Tab-separated table of C-alpha atoms and ligand atoms in Angstrom:
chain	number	residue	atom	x	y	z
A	1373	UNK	CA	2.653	32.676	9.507
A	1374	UNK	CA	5.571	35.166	10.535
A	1375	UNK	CA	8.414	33.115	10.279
A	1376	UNK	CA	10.864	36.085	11.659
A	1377	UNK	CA	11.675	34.581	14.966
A	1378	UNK	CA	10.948	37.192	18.007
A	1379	UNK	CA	14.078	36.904	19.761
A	1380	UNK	CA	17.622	36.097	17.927
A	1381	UNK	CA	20.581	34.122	18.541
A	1382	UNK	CA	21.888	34.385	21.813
A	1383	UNK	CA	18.778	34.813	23.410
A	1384	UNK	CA	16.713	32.489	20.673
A	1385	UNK	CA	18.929	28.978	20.530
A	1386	UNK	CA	17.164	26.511	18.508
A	1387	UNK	CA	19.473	23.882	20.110
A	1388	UNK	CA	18.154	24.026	23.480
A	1389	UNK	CA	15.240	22.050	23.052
A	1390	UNK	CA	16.770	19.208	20.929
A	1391	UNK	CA	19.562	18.677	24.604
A	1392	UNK	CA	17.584	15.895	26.258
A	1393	UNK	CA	15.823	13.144	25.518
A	1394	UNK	CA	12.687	13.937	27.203
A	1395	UNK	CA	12.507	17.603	25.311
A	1396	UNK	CA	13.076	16.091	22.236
A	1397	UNK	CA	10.030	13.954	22.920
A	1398	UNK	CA	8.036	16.601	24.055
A	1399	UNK	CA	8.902	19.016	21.057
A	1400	UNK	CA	7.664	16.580	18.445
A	1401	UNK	CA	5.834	17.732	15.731
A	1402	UNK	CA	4.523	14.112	14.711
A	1403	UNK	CA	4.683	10.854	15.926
A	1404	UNK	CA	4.268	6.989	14.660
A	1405	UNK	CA	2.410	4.323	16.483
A	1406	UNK	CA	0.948	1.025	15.474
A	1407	UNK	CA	-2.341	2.505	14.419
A	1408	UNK	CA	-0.492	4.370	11.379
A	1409	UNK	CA	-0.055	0.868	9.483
A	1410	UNK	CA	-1.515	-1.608	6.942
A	1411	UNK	CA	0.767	-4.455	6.734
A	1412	UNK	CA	1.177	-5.869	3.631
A	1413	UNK	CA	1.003	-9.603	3.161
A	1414	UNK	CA	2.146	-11.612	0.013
A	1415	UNK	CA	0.150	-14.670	0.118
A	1416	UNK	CA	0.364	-18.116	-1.919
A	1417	UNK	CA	-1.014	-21.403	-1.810
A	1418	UNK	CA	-0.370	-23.982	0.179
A	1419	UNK	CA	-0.050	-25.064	4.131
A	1420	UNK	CA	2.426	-23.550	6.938
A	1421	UNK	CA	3.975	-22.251	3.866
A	1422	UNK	CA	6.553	-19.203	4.723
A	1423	UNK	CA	8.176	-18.872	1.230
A	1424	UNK	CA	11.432	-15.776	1.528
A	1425	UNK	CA	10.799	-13.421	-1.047
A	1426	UNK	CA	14.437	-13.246	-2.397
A	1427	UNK	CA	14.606	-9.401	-3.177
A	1428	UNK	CA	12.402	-8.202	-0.018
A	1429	UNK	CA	14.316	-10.080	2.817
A	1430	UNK	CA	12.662	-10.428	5.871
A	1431	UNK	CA	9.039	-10.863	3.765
A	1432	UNK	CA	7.783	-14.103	3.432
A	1433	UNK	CA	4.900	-15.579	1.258
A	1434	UNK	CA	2.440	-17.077	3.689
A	1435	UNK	CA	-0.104	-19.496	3.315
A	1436	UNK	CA	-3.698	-18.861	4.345
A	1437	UNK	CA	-2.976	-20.395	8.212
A	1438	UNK	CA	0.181	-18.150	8.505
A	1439	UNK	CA	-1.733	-15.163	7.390
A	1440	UNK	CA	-4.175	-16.111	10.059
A	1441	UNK	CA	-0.716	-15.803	12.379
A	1442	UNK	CA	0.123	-12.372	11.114
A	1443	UNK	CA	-3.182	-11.461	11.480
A	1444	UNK	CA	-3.229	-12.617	15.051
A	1445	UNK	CA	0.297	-10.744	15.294
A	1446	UNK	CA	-1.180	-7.528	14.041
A	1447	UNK	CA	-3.608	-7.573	16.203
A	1448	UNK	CA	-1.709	-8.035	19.652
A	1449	UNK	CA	0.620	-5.088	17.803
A	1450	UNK	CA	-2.018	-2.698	17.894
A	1451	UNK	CA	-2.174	-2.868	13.589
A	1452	UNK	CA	-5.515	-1.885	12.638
A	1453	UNK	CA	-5.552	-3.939	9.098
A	1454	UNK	CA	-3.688	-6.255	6.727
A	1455	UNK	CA	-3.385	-5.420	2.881
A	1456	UNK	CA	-3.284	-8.858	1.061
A	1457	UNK	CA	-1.710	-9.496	-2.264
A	1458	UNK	CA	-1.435	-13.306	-3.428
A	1459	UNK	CA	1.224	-15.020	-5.370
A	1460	UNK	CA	-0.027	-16.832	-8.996
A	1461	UNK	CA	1.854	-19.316	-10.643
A	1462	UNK	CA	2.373	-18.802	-14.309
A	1463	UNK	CA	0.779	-21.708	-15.317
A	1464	UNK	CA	-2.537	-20.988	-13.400
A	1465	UNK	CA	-2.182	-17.329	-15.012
A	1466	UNK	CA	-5.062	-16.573	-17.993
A	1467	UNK	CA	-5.363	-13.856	-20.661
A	1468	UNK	CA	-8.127	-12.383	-18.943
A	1469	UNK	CA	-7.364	-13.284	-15.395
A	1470	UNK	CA	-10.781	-15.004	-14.531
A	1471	UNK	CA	-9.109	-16.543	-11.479
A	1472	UNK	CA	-10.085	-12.463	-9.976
A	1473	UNK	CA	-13.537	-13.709	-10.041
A	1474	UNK	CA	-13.336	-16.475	-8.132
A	1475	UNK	CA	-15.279	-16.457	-4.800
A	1476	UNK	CA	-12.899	-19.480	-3.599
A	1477	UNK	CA	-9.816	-17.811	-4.765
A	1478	UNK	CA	-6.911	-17.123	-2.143
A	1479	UNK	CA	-7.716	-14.172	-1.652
A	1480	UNK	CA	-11.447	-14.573	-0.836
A	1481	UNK	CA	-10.288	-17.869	1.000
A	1482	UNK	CA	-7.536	-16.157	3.595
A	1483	UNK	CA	-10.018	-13.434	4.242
A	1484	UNK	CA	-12.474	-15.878	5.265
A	1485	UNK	CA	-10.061	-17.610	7.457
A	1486	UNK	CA	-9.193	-14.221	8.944
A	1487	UNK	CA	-12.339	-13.188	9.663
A	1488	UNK	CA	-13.527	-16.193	11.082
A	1489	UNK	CA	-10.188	-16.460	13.381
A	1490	UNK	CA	-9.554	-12.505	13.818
A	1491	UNK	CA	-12.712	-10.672	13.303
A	1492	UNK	CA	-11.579	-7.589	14.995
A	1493	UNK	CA	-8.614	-6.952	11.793
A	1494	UNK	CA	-9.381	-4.904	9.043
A	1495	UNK	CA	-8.769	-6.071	5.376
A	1496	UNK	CA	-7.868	-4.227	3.074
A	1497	UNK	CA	-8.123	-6.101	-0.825
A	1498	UNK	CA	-6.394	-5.002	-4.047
A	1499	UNK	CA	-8.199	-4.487	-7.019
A	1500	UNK	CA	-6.644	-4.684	-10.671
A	1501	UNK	CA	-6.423	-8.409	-12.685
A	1502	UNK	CA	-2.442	-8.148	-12.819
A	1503	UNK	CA	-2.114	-11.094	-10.471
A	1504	UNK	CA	-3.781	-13.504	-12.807
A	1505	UNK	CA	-3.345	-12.150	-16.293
A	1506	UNK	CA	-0.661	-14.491	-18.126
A	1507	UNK	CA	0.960	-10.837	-19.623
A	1508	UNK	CA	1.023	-8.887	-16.319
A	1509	UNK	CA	-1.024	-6.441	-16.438
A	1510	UNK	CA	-3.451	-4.766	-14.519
A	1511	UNK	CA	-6.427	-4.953	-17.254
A	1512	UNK	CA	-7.901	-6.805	-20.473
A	1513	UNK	CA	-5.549	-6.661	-23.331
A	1514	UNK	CA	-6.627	-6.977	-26.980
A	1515	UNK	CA	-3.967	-5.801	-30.004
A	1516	UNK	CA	-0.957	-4.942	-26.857
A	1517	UNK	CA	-4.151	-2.311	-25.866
A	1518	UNK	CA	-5.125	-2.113	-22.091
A	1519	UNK	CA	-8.944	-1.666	-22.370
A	1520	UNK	CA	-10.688	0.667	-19.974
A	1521	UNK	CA	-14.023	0.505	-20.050
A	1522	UNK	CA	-14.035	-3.604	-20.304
A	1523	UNK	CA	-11.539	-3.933	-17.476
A	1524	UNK	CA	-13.799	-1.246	-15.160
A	1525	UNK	CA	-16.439	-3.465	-15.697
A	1526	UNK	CA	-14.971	-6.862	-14.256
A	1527	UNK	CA	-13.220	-4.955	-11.743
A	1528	UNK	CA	-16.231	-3.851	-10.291
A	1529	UNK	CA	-17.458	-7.772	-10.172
A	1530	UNK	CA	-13.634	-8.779	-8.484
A	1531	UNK	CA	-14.486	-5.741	-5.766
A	1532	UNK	CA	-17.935	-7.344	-4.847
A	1533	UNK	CA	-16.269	-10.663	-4.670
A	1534	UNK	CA	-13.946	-9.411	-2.346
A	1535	UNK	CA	-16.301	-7.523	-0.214
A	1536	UNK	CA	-18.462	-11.115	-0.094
A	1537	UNK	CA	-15.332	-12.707	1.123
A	1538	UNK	CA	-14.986	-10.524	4.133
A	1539	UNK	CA	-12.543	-7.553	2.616
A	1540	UNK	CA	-13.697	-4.309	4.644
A	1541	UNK	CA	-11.327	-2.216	2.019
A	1542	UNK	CA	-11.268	-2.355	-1.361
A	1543	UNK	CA	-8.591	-0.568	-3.363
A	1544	UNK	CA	-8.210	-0.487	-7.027
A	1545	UNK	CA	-4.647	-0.293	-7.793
A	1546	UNK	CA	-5.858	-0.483	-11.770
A	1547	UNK	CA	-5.494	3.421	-12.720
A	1548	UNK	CA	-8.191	2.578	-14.893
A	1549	UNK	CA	-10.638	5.788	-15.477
A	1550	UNK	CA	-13.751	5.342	-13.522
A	1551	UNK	CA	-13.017	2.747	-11.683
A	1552	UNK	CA	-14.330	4.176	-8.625
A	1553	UNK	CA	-17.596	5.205	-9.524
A	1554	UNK	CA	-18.440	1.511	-11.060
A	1555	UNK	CA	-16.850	-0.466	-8.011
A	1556	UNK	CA	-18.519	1.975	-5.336
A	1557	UNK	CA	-22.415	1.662	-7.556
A	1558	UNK	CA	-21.535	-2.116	-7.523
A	1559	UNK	CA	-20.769	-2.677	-3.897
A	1560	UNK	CA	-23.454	-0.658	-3.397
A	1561	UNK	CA	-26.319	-2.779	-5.906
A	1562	UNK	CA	-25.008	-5.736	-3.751
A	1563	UNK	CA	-25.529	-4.497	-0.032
A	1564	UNK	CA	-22.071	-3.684	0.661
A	1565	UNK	CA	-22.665	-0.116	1.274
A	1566	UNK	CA	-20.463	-0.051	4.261
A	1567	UNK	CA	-17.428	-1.344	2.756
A	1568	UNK	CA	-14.829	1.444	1.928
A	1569	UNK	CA	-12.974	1.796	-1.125
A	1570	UNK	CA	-9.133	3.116	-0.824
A	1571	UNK	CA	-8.109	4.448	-4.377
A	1572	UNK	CA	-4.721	4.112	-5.134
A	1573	UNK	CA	-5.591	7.386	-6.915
A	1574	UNK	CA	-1.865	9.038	-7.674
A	1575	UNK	CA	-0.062	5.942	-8.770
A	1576	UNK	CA	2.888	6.191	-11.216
A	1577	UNK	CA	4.452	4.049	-13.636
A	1578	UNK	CA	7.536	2.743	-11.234
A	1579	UNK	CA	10.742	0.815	-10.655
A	1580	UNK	CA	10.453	0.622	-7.409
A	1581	UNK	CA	7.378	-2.550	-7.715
A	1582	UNK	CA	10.264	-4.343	-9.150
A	1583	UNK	CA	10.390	-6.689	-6.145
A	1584	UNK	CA	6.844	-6.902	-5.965
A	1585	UNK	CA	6.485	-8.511	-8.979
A	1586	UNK	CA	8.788	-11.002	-8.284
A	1587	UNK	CA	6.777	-11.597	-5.084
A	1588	UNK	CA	3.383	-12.260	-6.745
A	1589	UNK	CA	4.943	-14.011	-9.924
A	1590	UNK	CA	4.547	-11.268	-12.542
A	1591	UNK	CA	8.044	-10.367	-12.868
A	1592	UNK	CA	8.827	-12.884	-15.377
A	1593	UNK	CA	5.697	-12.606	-17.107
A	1594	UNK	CA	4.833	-8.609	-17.591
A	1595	UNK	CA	4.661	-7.838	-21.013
A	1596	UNK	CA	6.041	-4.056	-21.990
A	1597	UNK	CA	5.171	-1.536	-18.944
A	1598	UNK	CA	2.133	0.540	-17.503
A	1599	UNK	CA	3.100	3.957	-18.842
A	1600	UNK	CA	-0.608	4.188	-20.660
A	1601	UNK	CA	-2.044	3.475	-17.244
A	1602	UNK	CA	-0.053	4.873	-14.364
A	1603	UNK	CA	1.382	8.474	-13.828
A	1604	UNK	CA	4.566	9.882	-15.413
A	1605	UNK	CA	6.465	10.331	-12.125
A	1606	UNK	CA	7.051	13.521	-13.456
A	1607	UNK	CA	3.275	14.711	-12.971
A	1608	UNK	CA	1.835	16.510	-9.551
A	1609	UNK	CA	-0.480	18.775	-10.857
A	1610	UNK	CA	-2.311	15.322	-12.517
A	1611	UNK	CA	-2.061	13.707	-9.159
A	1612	UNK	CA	-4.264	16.309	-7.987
A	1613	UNK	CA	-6.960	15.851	-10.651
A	1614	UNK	CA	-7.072	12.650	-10.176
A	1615	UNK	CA	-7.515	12.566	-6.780
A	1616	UNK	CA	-10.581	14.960	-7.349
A	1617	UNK	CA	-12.022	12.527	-9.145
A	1618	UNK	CA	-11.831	9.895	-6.944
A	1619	UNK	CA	-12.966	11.647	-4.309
A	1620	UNK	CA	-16.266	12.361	-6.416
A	1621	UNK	CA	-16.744	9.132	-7.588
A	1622	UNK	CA	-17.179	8.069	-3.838
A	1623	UNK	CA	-13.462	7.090	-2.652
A	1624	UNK	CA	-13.077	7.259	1.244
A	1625	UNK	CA	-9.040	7.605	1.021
A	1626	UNK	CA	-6.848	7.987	-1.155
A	1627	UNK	CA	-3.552	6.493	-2.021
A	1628	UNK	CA	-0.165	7.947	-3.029
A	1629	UNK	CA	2.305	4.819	-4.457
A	1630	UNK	CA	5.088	4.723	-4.255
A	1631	UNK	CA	5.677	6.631	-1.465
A	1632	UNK	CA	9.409	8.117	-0.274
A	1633	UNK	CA	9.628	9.688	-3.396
A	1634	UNK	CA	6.375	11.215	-3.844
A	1635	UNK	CA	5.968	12.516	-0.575
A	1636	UNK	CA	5.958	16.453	-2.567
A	1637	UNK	CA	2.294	14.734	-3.819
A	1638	UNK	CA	1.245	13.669	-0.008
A	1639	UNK	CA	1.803	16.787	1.029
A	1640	UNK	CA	-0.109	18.697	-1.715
A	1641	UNK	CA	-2.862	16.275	-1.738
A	1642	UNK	CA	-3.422	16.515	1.932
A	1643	UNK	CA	-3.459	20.353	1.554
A	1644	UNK	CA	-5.430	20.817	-1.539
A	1645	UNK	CA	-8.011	18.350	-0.138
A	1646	UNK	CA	-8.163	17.447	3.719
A	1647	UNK	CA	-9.003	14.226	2.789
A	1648	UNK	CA	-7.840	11.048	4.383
A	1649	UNK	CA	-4.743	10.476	2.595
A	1650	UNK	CA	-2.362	7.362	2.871
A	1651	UNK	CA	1.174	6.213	1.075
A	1652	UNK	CA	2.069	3.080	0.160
A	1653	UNK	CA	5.955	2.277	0.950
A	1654	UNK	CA	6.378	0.034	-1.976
A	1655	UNK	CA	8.526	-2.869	-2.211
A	1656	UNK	CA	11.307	-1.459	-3.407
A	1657	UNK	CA	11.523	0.993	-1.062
A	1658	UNK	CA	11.493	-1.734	1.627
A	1659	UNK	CA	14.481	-3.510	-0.358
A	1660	UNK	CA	16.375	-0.420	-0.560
A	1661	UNK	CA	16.410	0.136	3.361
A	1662	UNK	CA	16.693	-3.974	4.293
A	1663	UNK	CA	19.722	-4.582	1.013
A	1664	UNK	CA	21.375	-1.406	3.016
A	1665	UNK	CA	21.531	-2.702	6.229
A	1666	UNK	CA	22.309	-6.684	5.141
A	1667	UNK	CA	25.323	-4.871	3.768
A	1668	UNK	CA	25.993	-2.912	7.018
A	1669	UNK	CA	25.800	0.404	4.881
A	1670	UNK	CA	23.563	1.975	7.093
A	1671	UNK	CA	21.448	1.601	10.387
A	1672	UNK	CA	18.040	-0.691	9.316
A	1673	UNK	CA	15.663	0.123	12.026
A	1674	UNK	CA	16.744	3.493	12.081
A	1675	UNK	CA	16.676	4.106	8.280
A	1676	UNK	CA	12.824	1.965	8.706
A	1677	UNK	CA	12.009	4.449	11.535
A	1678	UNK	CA	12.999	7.320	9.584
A	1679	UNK	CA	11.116	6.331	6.397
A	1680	UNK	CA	7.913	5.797	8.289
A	1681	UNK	CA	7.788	9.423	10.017
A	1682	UNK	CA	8.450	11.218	6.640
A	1683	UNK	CA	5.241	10.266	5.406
A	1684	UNK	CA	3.550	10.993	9.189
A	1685	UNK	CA	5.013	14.636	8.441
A	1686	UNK	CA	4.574	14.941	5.018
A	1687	UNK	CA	0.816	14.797	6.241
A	1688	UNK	CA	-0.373	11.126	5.472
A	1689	UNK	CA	-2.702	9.715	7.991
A	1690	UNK	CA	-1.210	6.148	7.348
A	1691	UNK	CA	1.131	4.006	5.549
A	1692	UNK	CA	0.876	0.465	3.349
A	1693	UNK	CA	4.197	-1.131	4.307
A	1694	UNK	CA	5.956	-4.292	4.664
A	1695	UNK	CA	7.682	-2.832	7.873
A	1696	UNK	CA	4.743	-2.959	9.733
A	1697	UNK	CA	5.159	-5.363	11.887
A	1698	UNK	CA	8.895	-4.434	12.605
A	1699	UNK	CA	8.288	-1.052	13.193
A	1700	UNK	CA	5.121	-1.818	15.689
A	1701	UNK	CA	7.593	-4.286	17.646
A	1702	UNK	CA	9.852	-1.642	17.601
A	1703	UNK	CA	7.348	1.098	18.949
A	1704	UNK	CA	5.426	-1.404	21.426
A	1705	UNK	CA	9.008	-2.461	23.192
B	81	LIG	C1	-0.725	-3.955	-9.067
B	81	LIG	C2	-0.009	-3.540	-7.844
B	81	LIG	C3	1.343	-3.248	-7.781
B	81	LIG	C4	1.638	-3.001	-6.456
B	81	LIG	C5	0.465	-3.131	-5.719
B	81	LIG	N1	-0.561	-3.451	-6.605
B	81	LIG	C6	2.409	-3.271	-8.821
B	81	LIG	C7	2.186	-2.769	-10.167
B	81	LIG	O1	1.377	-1.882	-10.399
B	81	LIG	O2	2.857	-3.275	-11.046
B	81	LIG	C8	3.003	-2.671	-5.960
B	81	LIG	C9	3.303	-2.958	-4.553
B	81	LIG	C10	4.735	-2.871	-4.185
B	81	LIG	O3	5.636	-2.628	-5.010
B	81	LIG	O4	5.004	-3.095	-2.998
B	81	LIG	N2	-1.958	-3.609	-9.368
């Protein structure tokens, strides 16, 4: 593209579109509506339960009937799906997370309830054992080891679960190698050949899930990190194989996490690959934006707003985030 404009300053002035309100509008290069978002729910145990998450204020863990609400909520918002997460105790927390396998689990149980209640609601389900490990982490663990190939194969059996339950997406958020390939022959072997899978497929080794953790209960109980499993944030050109692979072993979209400050891999992704690409606004993200404006240090909704067209024109097609229902309310009104 020639970038050397054809007229110049006086007759060229780049500040006579941006006057009005109604140019500005009509010059937009992108634009955010309702149908950009999966909202991410934190879910735990229990009956009208709507538990504040202390370092994401404004998120709430919900009990299966309340999800049913948000899912209800979404809906009338124009949100195409939910991405649920659920909250374990420590004490109901195992060395090899069997609770993942659990066809009655929460997270197979809120599905159900959603589907039955809201069938028109995507759902989008995690995939990795770090919600029911007793150290944390997202696989099997023998000699302070994450195993691969071991983990792979039960997470294949926790995505078929999940995709019996009612979950339309399944994403493994694992960073396991070949993940894909085993969950998409799985869901396959069991009928569920329509059910997508959404890799998390450049995910790095962040601060930023610090709040999360605290959400679902691993905070206090991860042992060590996930360097030997998720990206060195200071990697793109590996973000880019991996998403190749991904995208060969069978994945339908792919994931970029965290998201604000990866968007230089969204953008390369998109362009290297054309494939439906999507950022997750992590947790801490959201807390950096809401712990802002509690303080009055900047403009909330704005700063929200703001955040959530960066990743429209940095070239995702959507966005995980915890702001989705704000920002819908926000766009709808
Ligand atoms: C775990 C998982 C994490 C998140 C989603 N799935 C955290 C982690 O890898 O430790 C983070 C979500 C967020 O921070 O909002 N498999």
């Amino acid at each position: 593209m020639n970038k050397d404009p054809l007229a110049r300053f006086p007759a060229l002035r780049m500040r006579r579109p941006r006057m009005a309100g109604w140019s500005r509008r009509l010059f937009a290069e992108t634009a955010l509506s309702p149908s950009d978002f999966l909202w991410a729910i934190i879910l735990k145990e229990g009956e009208k339960l709507r538990e504040p998450v202390a370092a994401m204020p404004g998120v709430f863990r919900l009990s299966p009937d309340e999800a049913v609400g948000a899912a209800r909520q979404a809906r009338d918002l124009g949100i195409p799906a939910l991405a649920l997460f659920p909250y374990t105790d420590a004490k109901a927390r195992t060395p090899r997370g069997e609770e993942a396998l659990n066809p009655d689990n929460l997270m197979c149980r809120t599905a159900r309830a959603i589907k039955d209640a809201v069938p028109e609601i995507g759902l989008m389900a995690d995939v990795a054992l770090d919600p029911y490990t007793d150290h944390g982490h997202d696989g099997l663990m023998k000699d302070g080891e994450i195993l691969n190939d071991a983990t792979v194969d039960i997470l294949a059996r926790q995505a078929v679960v999940e995709a019996q339950a009612g979950f339309d997406i399944i994403a493994p958020s694992d960073m396991m190698d070949g993940r894909v390939a085993a969950i998409r022959t799985a869901l396959d072997a069991d009928g569920f050949e329509n059910v997508q899978i959404m890799a998390y497929a450049a995910k790095y080794a962040s601060a930023f899930y610090g709040p999360y953790r605290e959400a679902i209960g691993s905070a206090g109980v991860l042992q060590g990190d996930k360097r030997t499993y998720q990206m060195d944030p200071a990697n793109a050109e590996e973000a880019l194989r991996e998403v190749a692979l991904d995208l060969a072993e069978g994945a339908d979209a792919v994931m970029v996490k965290p998201g604000l400050p990866y968007l230089d891999i969204v953008r390369r992704i998109k362009d290297a690959f054309g494939a439906p690409t999507f950022a997750f606004q992590v947790s801490g993200e959201y807390a950096m934006i809401k712990a802002s404006a509690q303080n009055g240090w900047l403009d909330g909704e704005r700063a929200m707003l703001e955040s959530l067209i960066a990743f429209k024109r940095a070239g995702a097609n959507g966005i995980i985030t915890y702001f989705a229902a704000d920002a819908a309310r926000y766009l709808t009104s």
